[in-house]
CSV table of C-alpha atoms and ligand atoms in Angstrom, one decimal:
chain,number,residue,atom,x,y,z
W,2,MET,CA,-117.4,-28.6,33.6
W,3,ARG,CA,-118.2,-25.7,32.1
W,4,GLN,CA,-120.8,-25.1,34.8
W,5,HIS,CA,-117.9,-25.3,37.5
W,6,ASP,CA,-115.8,-23.0,35.3
W,7,GLN,CA,-118.6,-20.3,35.3
W,8,LEU,CA,-120.1,-20.8,39.4
W,9,ILE,CA,-116.2,-21.0,41.1
W,10,GLU,CA,-116.1,-17.4,39.9
W,11,LEU,CA,-119.3,-16.4,42.0
W,12,ILE,CA,-118.2,-18.3,45.0
W,13,PRO,CA,-116.1,-15.3,46.5
W,14,ALA,CA,-119.3,-13.0,46.4
W,15,TYR,CA,-121.7,-16.0,47.5
W,16,ALA,CA,-119.8,-16.9,50.4
W,17,MET,CA,-120.1,-12.6,51.2
W,18,GLY,CA,-123.8,-13.0,50.5
W,19,ALA,CA,-123.8,-10.6,47.3
W,20,THR,CA,-125.1,-13.2,44.9
W,21,ASP,CA,-128.1,-12.5,43.3
W,22,ALA,CA,-131.4,-14.8,44.0
W,23,ASN,CA,-130.8,-16.8,40.8
W,24,GLU,CA,-127.1,-17.0,40.9
W,25,THR,CA,-127.2,-18.2,44.6
W,26,GLN,CA,-129.5,-21.1,43.9
W,27,ALA,CA,-126.9,-22.4,40.9
W,28,VAL,CA,-124.1,-21.9,43.4
W,29,GLU,CA,-125.5,-23.9,45.9
W,30,ALA,CA,-127.0,-26.7,43.5
W,31,HIS,CA,-123.6,-27.0,42.1
W,32,LEU,CA,-122.1,-27.0,46.0
W,33,ARG,CA,-123.4,-29.9,46.5
W,34,VAL,CA,-122.1,-31.9,43.7
W,35,CYS,CA,-118.4,-30.1,43.6
W,36,ALA,CA,-115.9,-30.6,46.5
W,37,GLN,CA,-113.3,-28.0,45.1
W,38,CYS,CA,-116.1,-25.2,44.9
W,39,ARG,CA,-117.5,-26.0,48.4
W,40,ASP,CA,-113.6,-26.0,49.8
W,41,LEU,CA,-113.1,-22.9,48.4
W,42,ALA,CA,-116.9,-21.1,49.5
W,43,GLU,CA,-115.6,-22.5,53.0
W,44,ASP,CA,-111.7,-20.4,52.7
W,45,TYR,CA,-114.0,-17.6,52.0
W,46,ARG,CA,-116.5,-18.0,54.6
W,47,GLY,CA,-113.5,-17.8,56.7
W,48,LEU,CA,-113.1,-14.3,55.5
W,49,GLY,CA,-115.8,-13.4,56.0
W,50,ASP,CA,-116.0,-14.4,59.6
W,51,ASP,CA,-113.1,-11.9,60.0
W,52,LEU,CA,-114.4,-9.2,58.5
W,53,LEU,CA,-117.4,-9.5,61.2
W,54,PHE,CA,-114.9,-7.7,63.4
W,55,ALA,CA,-113.4,-5.4,61.1
W,56,ALA,CA,-115.8,-2.3,61.4
W,57,PRO,CA,-114.1,1.1,62.7
W,58,LEU,CA,-114.5,0.6,66.5
W,59,ALA,CA,-117.2,2.8,67.3
W,60,SER,CA,-118.3,3.0,71.6
W,61,ALA,CA,-122.2,2.5,72.1
W,62,PRO,CA,-123.6,5.6,73.8
W,63,VAL,CA,-123.2,5.4,77.5
W,64,GLY,CA,-126.2,4.0,79.4
W,65,LEU,CA,-127.7,1.3,76.9
W,66,THR,CA,-126.9,-1.1,79.7
W,67,GLU,CA,-129.0,1.0,82.1
W,68,GLU,CA,-131.7,1.4,79.4
W,69,LEU,CA,-131.6,-1.9,78.8
W,70,ARG,CA,-132.2,-3.5,82.4
W,71,LYS,CA,-135.2,-1.0,82.3
W,72,LYS,CA,-136.5,-3.1,78.9
W,73,LEU,CA,-135.9,-6.2,80.4
W,74,ASN,CA,-138.2,-5.3,83.5
W,75,ALA,CA,-141.3,-5.1,80.7
W,76,ALA,CA,-140.3,-7.3,78.5
W,77,PRO,CA,-141.0,-11.6,78.6
W,78,PRO,CA,-138.5,-13.9,80.2
W,79,ALA,CA,-136.8,-15.5,77.5
W,80,ALA,CA,-137.9,-19.2,76.0
W,81,PRO,CA,-141.3,-18.4,76.8
W,82,LYS,CA,-143.9,-21.0,77.6
W,83,ARG,CA,-146.5,-22.3,75.1
W,84,ALA,CA,-149.4,-19.7,76.7
W,85,GLY,CA,-146.6,-16.9,76.9
W,86,TRP,CA,-148.7,-14.8,74.3
W,87,LEU,CA,-151.7,-14.6,76.8
W,88,ASP,CA,-149.2,-14.1,79.6
W,89,TRP,CA,-147.9,-11.7,77.9
W,90,LEU,CA,-150.8,-9.8,77.0
W,91,ARG,CA,-151.7,-9.4,80.9
W,92,LYS,CA,-148.6,-8.3,82.1
W,93,PRO,CA,-148.5,-4.4,82.7
W,94,GLY,CA,-145.7,-4.0,80.3
W,95,PHE,CA,-148.5,-4.5,77.6
W,96,ALA,CA,-149.3,-1.1,77.2
W,97,LEU,CA,-146.4,-0.3,75.0
W,98,GLY,CA,-147.0,-3.6,73.4
W,99,ALA,CA,-150.8,-3.3,72.8
W,100,LEU,CA,-150.0,0.6,71.1
W,101,ALA,CA,-146.7,-1.5,68.9
W,102,LEU,CA,-149.5,-3.8,67.6
W,103,VAL,CA,-151.8,-1.3,67.2
W,104,ALA,CA,-149.3,0.8,64.5
W,105,LEU,CA,-148.6,-3.1,62.9
W,106,VAL,CA,-152.2,-3.7,62.4
W,107,LEU,CA,-152.9,-0.1,61.2
W,108,THR,CA,-149.6,-0.3,58.7
W,109,ASN,CA,-150.8,-3.8,57.7
W,110,VAL,CA,-154.1,-2.9,56.5
W,111,TYR,CA,-152.8,0.6,55.2
W,112,TRP,CA,-150.6,-1.4,53.3
W,113,ALA,CA,-152.9,-3.7,51.8
W,114,GLY,CA,-154.8,-0.8,50.6
W,115,ARG,CA,-157.6,-1.7,52.7
W,116,VAL,CA,-158.3,1.4,54.7
W,117,GLY,CA,-161.7,2.3,55.4
W,118,SER,CA,-162.0,4.1,58.8
W,119,LEU,CA,-158.5,4.1,60.9
W,120,GLN,CA,-161.3,5.2,63.9
W,121,ARG,CA,-163.4,2.2,63.0
W,122,GLN,CA,-160.5,0.0,63.0
W,123,THR,CA,-159.0,1.0,66.0
W,124,SER,CA,-162.0,0.5,68.1
W,125,GLU,CA,-162.9,-3.0,66.6
W,126,PHE,CA,-159.5,-3.6,67.3
W,127,ALA,CA,-159.6,-2.9,71.2
W,128,ALA,CA,-162.7,-5.0,71.2
W,129,LEU,CA,-160.7,-7.6,70.2
W,130,THR,CA,-158.1,-7.5,72.6
W,131,GLN,CA,-161.3,-8.0,75.3
W,132,ALA,CA,-162.1,-11.1,73.0
W,133,ASP,CA,-161.1,-14.6,74.1
W,134,GLY,CA,-157.8,-15.5,72.4
W,135,ILE,CA,-157.4,-19.3,70.3
W,136,THR,CA,-153.6,-20.2,70.8
W,137,LEU,CA,-152.5,-21.7,68.1
W,138,GLN,CA,-149.9,-24.5,67.2
W,139,VAL,CA,-146.5,-24.3,65.8
W,140,ALA,CA,-145.2,-26.4,63.1
W,141,ASP,CA,-141.6,-28.0,64.3
W,142,GLY,CA,-138.6,-25.9,63.3
W,143,GLN,CA,-140.7,-22.7,64.5
W,144,THR,CA,-140.5,-23.6,68.6
W,145,HIS,CA,-139.8,-20.1,70.0
W,146,ALA,CA,-143.2,-18.6,68.1
W,147,ASP,CA,-146.5,-18.3,69.3
W,148,GLY,CA,-150.0,-17.2,67.6
W,149,VAL,CA,-153.1,-16.4,68.8
W,150,ILE,CA,-155.8,-14.9,66.7
W,151,TYR,CA,-159.2,-12.9,68.5
W,152,LEU,CA,-162.2,-13.3,67.4
W,153,GLN,CA,-165.9,-12.6,68.6
W,154,PRO,CA,-169.2,-15.0,68.0
W,155,ASN,CA,-170.9,-14.0,65.1
W,156,SER,CA,-168.1,-11.0,63.8
W,157,ASN,CA,-166.7,-10.5,60.2
W,158,VAL,CA,-163.7,-9.3,62.2
W,159,ALA,CA,-160.9,-10.9,63.9
W,160,LEU,CA,-157.0,-10.2,65.1
W,161,LEU,CA,-154.3,-12.3,64.6
W,162,CYS,CA,-151.3,-11.9,66.5
W,163,VAL,CA,-148.0,-13.9,66.1
W,164,TYR,CA,-145.0,-13.4,67.9
W,165,ALA,CA,-141.4,-14.3,67.6
W,166,LEU,CA,-141.8,-15.3,64.1
W,167,PRO,CA,-138.7,-14.5,62.0
W,168,GLU,CA,-138.2,-12.0,59.9
W,169,LEU,CA,-138.7,-12.8,56.3
W,170,GLU,CA,-136.0,-12.1,53.3
W,171,PRO,CA,-137.0,-9.9,50.9
W,172,GLY,CA,-139.5,-10.6,48.2
W,173,LYS,CA,-141.5,-13.3,51.1
W,174,THR,CA,-144.5,-12.3,53.3
W,175,TYR,CA,-146.6,-14.2,55.7
W,176,GLN,CA,-150.2,-15.1,54.8
W,177,ALA,CA,-153.0,-16.3,56.8
W,178,TRP,CA,-155.6,-18.3,55.8
W,179,LEU,CA,-159.2,-19.6,56.7
W,180,VAL,CA,-159.8,-23.1,55.8
W,181,GLU,CA,-163.6,-24.4,55.0
W,182,ASP,CA,-164.4,-27.8,53.9
W,183,GLY,CA,-160.6,-28.4,53.1
W,184,ARG,CA,-160.7,-24.8,50.8
W,185,ARG,CA,-158.2,-22.1,51.8
W,186,VAL,CA,-159.6,-18.6,51.4
W,187,SER,CA,-156.5,-15.8,51.9
W,188,ALA,CA,-157.3,-13.7,55.0
W,189,GLY,CA,-154.7,-11.0,53.8
W,190,THR,CA,-150.6,-11.2,54.3
W,191,PHE,CA,-148.6,-9.5,56.9
W,192,ASP,CA,-145.2,-8.5,57.7
W,193,VAL,CA,-143.5,-9.1,61.6
W,194,ASN,CA,-141.4,-6.4,62.6
W,195,ALA,CA,-137.6,-6.8,64.2
W,196,ASP,CA,-138.9,-8.4,67.5
W,197,GLY,CA,-141.0,-10.5,65.6
W,198,TYR,CA,-143.9,-9.3,66.2
W,199,GLY,CA,-147.0,-9.3,63.6
W,200,ALA,CA,-150.3,-8.8,63.4
W,201,LEU,CA,-153.5,-9.0,60.9
W,202,LEU,CA,-156.8,-7.4,61.3
W,203,ILE,CA,-159.1,-10.1,59.3
W,204,GLN,CA,-161.8,-8.8,57.8
W,205,ALA,CA,-163.9,-11.9,56.4
W,206,GLY,CA,-167.0,-11.6,54.5
W,207,ARG,CA,-168.8,-13.9,57.0
W,208,PRO,CA,-168.4,-14.4,60.8
W,209,VAL,CA,-164.7,-15.8,61.1
W,210,ASN,CA,-165.9,-18.5,63.7
W,211,GLU,CA,-167.7,-20.3,60.6
W,212,PHE,CA,-164.6,-21.7,59.3
W,213,GLN,CA,-162.8,-24.6,60.5
W,214,GLN,CA,-159.3,-23.3,60.9
W,215,VAL,CA,-157.1,-21.2,60.1
W,216,GLY,CA,-153.1,-21.1,59.0
W,217,ILE,CA,-150.4,-19.1,58.6
W,218,THR,CA,-147.7,-19.9,55.4
W,219,VAL,CA,-144.7,-18.1,54.0
W,220,GLU,CA,-145.6,-17.0,50.0
W,221,PRO,CA,-144.2,-14.6,47.7
W,222,ALA,CA,-144.3,-11.1,48.8
W,223,GLY,CA,-147.9,-9.8,47.5
W,224,GLY,CA,-149.3,-13.4,48.5
W,225,SER,CA,-150.5,-16.0,46.5
W,226,PRO,CA,-154.4,-17.4,45.7
W,227,GLU,CA,-153.5,-20.5,47.4
W,228,PRO,CA,-150.8,-21.8,49.8
W,229,THR,CA,-147.4,-23.0,48.3
W,230,THR,CA,-145.6,-23.6,51.2
W,231,PRO,CA,-146.6,-26.0,54.8
W,232,ARG,CA,-147.7,-24.3,57.4
W,233,ILE,CA,-145.8,-22.9,59.6
W,234,MET,CA,-148.7,-22.1,62.4
W,235,GLY,CA,-152.6,-22.6,62.6
W,236,GLY,CA,-155.3,-24.1,64.8
W,237,ASN,CA,-158.7,-24.6,65.2
W,238,LEU,CA,-161.8,-22.5,65.2
U,9,MET,CA,-118.5,-16.7,91.3
U,10,ALA,CA,-119.2,-13.3,90.0
U,11,SER,CA,-120.9,-13.1,86.8
U,12,THR,CA,-118.3,-10.7,85.0
U,13,ASP,CA,-115.9,-13.5,85.3
U,14,MET,CA,-118.0,-15.8,83.5
U,15,GLU,CA,-117.6,-17.5,80.2
U,16,ASP,CA,-120.1,-16.8,77.8
U,17,GLY,CA,-121.0,-20.1,77.1
U,18,GLU,CA,-122.0,-19.8,81.3
U,19,LEU,CA,-123.6,-17.0,80.7
U,20,LEU,CA,-126.3,-18.0,77.9
U,21,GLN,CA,-127.4,-20.8,80.3
U,22,GLY,CA,-128.0,-18.2,82.7
U,23,VAL,CA,-130.0,-15.9,80.0
U,24,ALA,CA,-131.7,-19.1,79.2
U,25,ARG,CA,-133.1,-19.4,82.6
U,26,GLY,CA,-134.1,-15.9,83.0
U,27,ASP,CA,-131.1,-14.5,84.5
U,28,GLN,CA,-131.1,-10.9,83.7
U,29,ASP,CA,-127.7,-10.0,85.2
U,30,ALA,CA,-126.0,-12.9,83.1
U,31,LEU,CA,-127.8,-10.8,80.0
U,32,LEU,CA,-126.6,-7.5,81.2
U,33,THR,CA,-122.8,-9.3,81.6
U,34,LEU,CA,-122.9,-10.5,78.0
U,35,HIS,CA,-124.4,-6.6,77.1
U,36,LYS,CA,-121.4,-4.7,78.9
U,37,ARG,CA,-119.2,-7.3,76.9
U,38,TYR,CA,-120.2,-6.9,74.2
U,39,VAL,CA,-122.3,-3.8,73.3
U,40,ASN,CA,-119.3,-2.0,72.0
U,41,LEU,CA,-118.8,-4.7,69.1
U,42,VAL,CA,-122.1,-5.0,68.2
U,43,TYR,CA,-122.9,-1.5,68.2
U,44,SER,CA,-119.7,-0.8,66.1
U,45,MET,CA,-121.2,-3.3,63.1
U,46,ALA,CA,-124.5,-1.4,63.3
U,47,TRP,CA,-123.4,1.8,63.3
U,48,ARG,CA,-120.6,0.8,60.1
U,49,VAL,CA,-123.8,-0.4,58.3
U,50,LEU,CA,-126.6,2.3,59.3
U,51,GLN,CA,-124.1,5.3,59.9
U,52,ASP,CA,-126.8,6.9,62.0
U,53,VAL,CA,-126.3,6.8,65.9
U,54,GLY,CA,-130.1,6.3,66.4
U,55,LEU,CA,-130.5,3.4,64.2
U,56,ALA,CA,-127.5,1.8,65.3
U,57,GLU,CA,-128.4,2.3,68.8
U,58,GLU,CA,-132.3,0.8,68.3
U,59,VAL,CA,-130.5,-2.5,66.4
U,60,THR,CA,-127.9,-3.0,69.1
U,61,GLN,CA,-130.6,-2.9,71.8
U,62,ASP,CA,-133.1,-5.4,69.4
U,63,ILE,CA,-130.1,-7.5,69.4
U,64,PHE,CA,-130.0,-8.3,73.3
U,65,LEU,CA,-133.5,-8.2,73.8
U,66,LYS,CA,-134.1,-10.7,71.2
U,67,LEU,CA,-131.4,-12.7,72.9
U,68,TRP,CA,-133.1,-12.5,76.4
U,69,ARG,CA,-136.2,-13.7,74.4
U,70,LYS,CA,-135.0,-16.6,72.3
U,71,GLY,CA,-131.3,-17.0,74.0
U,72,ARG,CA,-131.3,-20.9,72.3
U,73,GLN,CA,-130.7,-19.7,69.2
U,74,TYR,CA,-127.4,-19.6,69.4
U,75,ASP,CA,-125.9,-22.7,68.6
U,76,PRO,CA,-122.4,-23.6,69.9
U,77,ALA,CA,-121.7,-26.0,67.7
U,78,ARG,CA,-121.8,-23.8,64.8
U,79,GLY,CA,-118.9,-21.4,65.9
U,80,ARG,CA,-118.1,-18.6,68.5
U,81,PHE,CA,-120.3,-16.8,70.4
U,82,SER,CA,-118.9,-13.6,69.2
U,83,SER,CA,-118.9,-14.2,65.4
U,84,TRP,CA,-122.4,-15.2,65.5
U,85,LEU,CA,-123.6,-12.0,67.9
U,86,LEU,CA,-121.8,-10.1,64.9
U,87,SER,CA,-123.4,-12.0,62.4
U,88,VAL,CA,-126.9,-11.5,63.2
U,89,THR,CA,-125.9,-7.9,64.0
U,90,ARG,CA,-125.4,-7.7,60.0
U,91,PHE,CA,-128.2,-9.1,58.9
U,92,ALA,CA,-130.3,-6.9,61.2
U,93,ALA,CA,-128.3,-3.8,60.7
U,94,ILE,CA,-128.8,-4.7,56.5
U,95,ASP,CA,-132.5,-5.1,56.8
U,96,ARG,CA,-133.3,-1.9,59.0
U,97,LEU,CA,-130.8,-0.1,56.4
U,98,ARG,CA,-133.3,-1.6,53.4
U,99,ARG,CA,-136.3,-1.0,55.6
U,100,GLU,CA,-135.6,3.0,56.1
U,101,GLU,CA,-134.7,3.1,52.4
U,102,ARG,CA,-131.2,4.5,53.2
U,103,GLN,CA,-128.2,4.1,50.9
U,104,PRO,CA,-125.6,2.3,52.4
U,105,SER,CA,-122.7,4.9,52.4
U,106,PRO,CA,-118.6,4.5,52.5
U,107,ALA,CA,-117.1,3.8,55.6
U,108,ASN,CA,-116.3,7.4,57.8
U,109,LEU,CA,-113.2,6.5,59.1
U,110,ALA,CA,-112.7,9.5,61.0
U,111,VAL,CA,-115.5,8.5,63.3
U,112,GLY,CA,-114.9,5.2,66.1
U,113,GLU,CA,-111.3,6.0,66.7
U,114,GLN,CA,-111.6,7.6,70.1
U,115,ASP,CA,-112.0,5.4,73.0
U,116,GLU,CA,-110.5,2.5,71.5
U,117,THR,CA,-108.6,1.4,74.9
U,118,ALA,CA,-111.7,1.9,77.0
U,119,ALA,CA,-113.7,-0.4,74.5
U,120,LEU,CA,-110.8,-2.8,74.0
U,121,GLU,CA,-111.0,-3.3,77.6
U,122,GLN,CA,-114.7,-4.3,77.6
U,123,LEU,CA,-114.1,-6.8,75.1
U,124,LEU,CA,-111.5,-8.6,77.2
U,125,PRO,CA,-111.0,-11.4,78.1
U,126,THR,CA,-113.2,-13.2,75.7
U,127,ASP,CA,-112.5,-11.9,72.3
U,128,HIS,CA,-109.3,-9.7,72.2
U,129,ALA,CA,-107.9,-12.4,69.5
U,130,ALA,CA,-110.6,-12.2,66.9
U,131,TRP,CA,-111.0,-8.1,67.1
U,132,GLU,CA,-107.1,-7.9,66.4
U,133,ARG,CA,-107.6,-10.3,63.4
U,134,GLY,CA,-110.4,-8.2,62.3
U,135,GLN,CA,-108.8,-4.6,63.0
U,136,HIS,CA,-105.8,-5.8,61.2
U,137,LEU,CA,-108.0,-7.5,57.9
U,138,ARG,CA,-109.0,-3.5,58.4
U,139,LEU,CA,-105.9,-2.4,57.7
U,140,VAL,CA,-105.4,-5.3,54.9
U,141,LEU,CA,-108.4,-3.9,53.0
U,142,GLU,CA,-107.0,-0.3,52.7
U,143,GLN,CA,-104.3,-1.8,50.8
U,144,LEU,CA,-106.8,-2.7,48.1
U,145,PRO,CA,-107.4,-0.2,45.1
U,146,SER,CA,-109.9,2.4,46.4
U,147,GLU,CA,-112.8,0.6,43.7
U,148,GLN,CA,-112.2,-2.6,44.9
U,149,ARG,CA,-112.3,-1.3,48.7
U,150,GLN,CA,-115.7,0.3,48.0
U,151,ILE,CA,-117.1,-2.5,46.2
U,152,ILE,CA,-116.2,-4.9,49.0
U,153,GLU,CA,-117.8,-2.6,51.5
U,154,LEU,CA,-121.1,-1.7,49.7
U,155,ALA,CA,-121.7,-5.6,49.3
U,156,TYR,CA,-120.4,-6.5,53.0
U,157,PHE,CA,-121.5,-3.6,55.0
U,158,GLY,CA,-124.1,-2.6,52.5
U,159,GLY,CA,-126.0,-5.9,52.0
U,160,LEU,CA,-126.3,-4.9,47.9
U,161,THR,CA,-126.0,-8.1,45.7
U,162,HIS,CA,-124.8,-7.9,41.8
U,163,SER,CA,-127.5,-6.4,40.3
U,164,GLU,CA,-128.4,-3.8,43.3
U,165,LEU,CA,-124.2,-3.1,43.1
U,166,ALA,CA,-124.7,-2.3,39.5
U,167,GLU,CA,-127.5,-0.1,40.0
U,168,HIS,CA,-126.2,1.7,43.1
U,169,LEU,CA,-122.9,2.2,41.3
U,170,GLY,CA,-124.4,2.9,37.6
U,171,LEU,CA,-121.9,0.5,36.5
U,172,PRO,CA,-122.5,-2.7,33.9
U,173,LEU,CA,-123.5,-5.9,35.9
U,174,GLY,CA,-120.5,-7.5,34.3
U,175,THR,CA,-118.1,-5.1,35.1
U,176,VAL,CA,-119.5,-5.0,38.7
U,177,LYS,CA,-119.1,-8.9,39.0
U,178,GLY,CA,-115.5,-8.5,37.8
U,179,ARG,CA,-114.3,-6.1,40.3
U,180,LEU,CA,-116.2,-7.9,43.3
U,181,ARG,CA,-114.5,-11.1,42.2
U,182,LEU,CA,-110.8,-9.7,41.6
U,183,GLY,CA,-111.3,-7.6,45.1
U,184,LEU,CA,-112.1,-10.6,47.0
U,185,GLU,CA,-109.7,-12.9,45.5
U,186,LYS,CA,-107.2,-10.4,46.0
U,187,LEU,CA,-108.1,-9.5,49.8
U,188,ARG,CA,-107.9,-13.8,50.4
U,189,ALA,CA,-104.4,-13.3,48.8
U,190,LEU,CA,-103.2,-10.1,51.0
U,191,TRP,CA,-105.0,-12.0,54.5
U,192,LEU,CA,-103.3,-14.7,53.6
U,193,ASP,CA,-100.0,-13.8,53.2
U,194,GLU,CA,-100.4,-11.3,55.9
U,195,THR,CA,-101.7,-14.2,58.6
U,196,GLY,CA,-99.0,-16.4,56.8
U,197,LYS,CA,-96.0,-14.6,57.3
U,198,LYS,CA,-97.2,-12.2,60.1
U,199,HIS,CA,-93.6,-12.0,62.0
U,200,GLU,CA,-91.5,-11.5,58.8
U,201,ALA,CA,-90.9,-8.0,57.7
U,202,ALA,CA,-91.5,-8.2,53.9
U,203,ARG,CA,-94.0,-6.5,52.6
U,204,PRO,CA,-97.2,-8.5,50.9
U,205,THR,CA,-96.4,-9.1,47.2
U,206,TYR,CA,-99.3,-9.9,44.8
R,29,ZN,ZN1,-116.9,-26.5,41.1
């Protein structure tokens, strides 16, 4: 009962998404056992829904619809089929996508503190996009996502690209793993942009094709020494 | 039937089939609403425009993410926009700011027409709620807006406002309780002339 008295005070903030992570956890655990708090949370969620329409009205700049029409002609269609990523890479609109990917790769490499020579990275990237891609298998619940890893035989470098993965909440990151005899070695962490695109330039100590598998998990920011959550995507090398 | 006369649900089915006209019709219908939310959170024309376009591009690529069983399309769309804009705010490392009420008051009629026929009622409720929000003491209104449109949590609010955590929690709770009471009062007594009491 004491717990109820404390947690019911957090319900309004919780329904607006304003509780801190530890509070959110405590409230959610309590909601499973307390009908009164569940009703109250539902009530405040209704208020939150009405607030969605309470922003002052601002007129979008003219021409946005026309601009969207142009973008659509360069973008992949809804619900891409499983091979969508590879098809998309071959589309004329890829030029823009490739630039975005280079930027992403460089950003990820930069933030990982592993910048050697940006020029070298870029040329390696260019070579890899000519390489054969291996399409990754997607775990249940990630049905819109696609992934592909590009590697060349006997090269220590590979390029991992993902498409339509959800953006993660702050404090979380995607982490790639290379698997050898059941042992998982970190291949680096990466984030995805607002469109769900992400890319990671993997630099292994030896040829990437000597590993048996690649996998991706969600880990706390900074990455983990070994996976702490189930794999969301992966494939045989 | 012209796509402009179709219901949201039919248009979404069109989007899932790859029908560009269906998406462009949804865009025309909701672009101002989405942009208003993005602008309210980001207070930056360029960023709001980017987030707005992004929302519709995502709808194009992942049209099936919306589940009709979980509520109206417009609510889902605005909720997705709110999260995307808050996320962008954080990534740009910008501070959330209070609403600038001077902006956005023009062209209301034109924008309103764009919303018809689907969600005139929801929009009207929301705009009415905005007026109710303005009846709150300014420090309570400010903290609600920072939490809701700025995406700040208790500890972030405390840091942003330079106040003790306990003060922030109490103020947000009181503000939301009062807003809810006023709102219930307003929606319950919509046709009565009496001023709300609390
Ligand atoms: Zn309770």
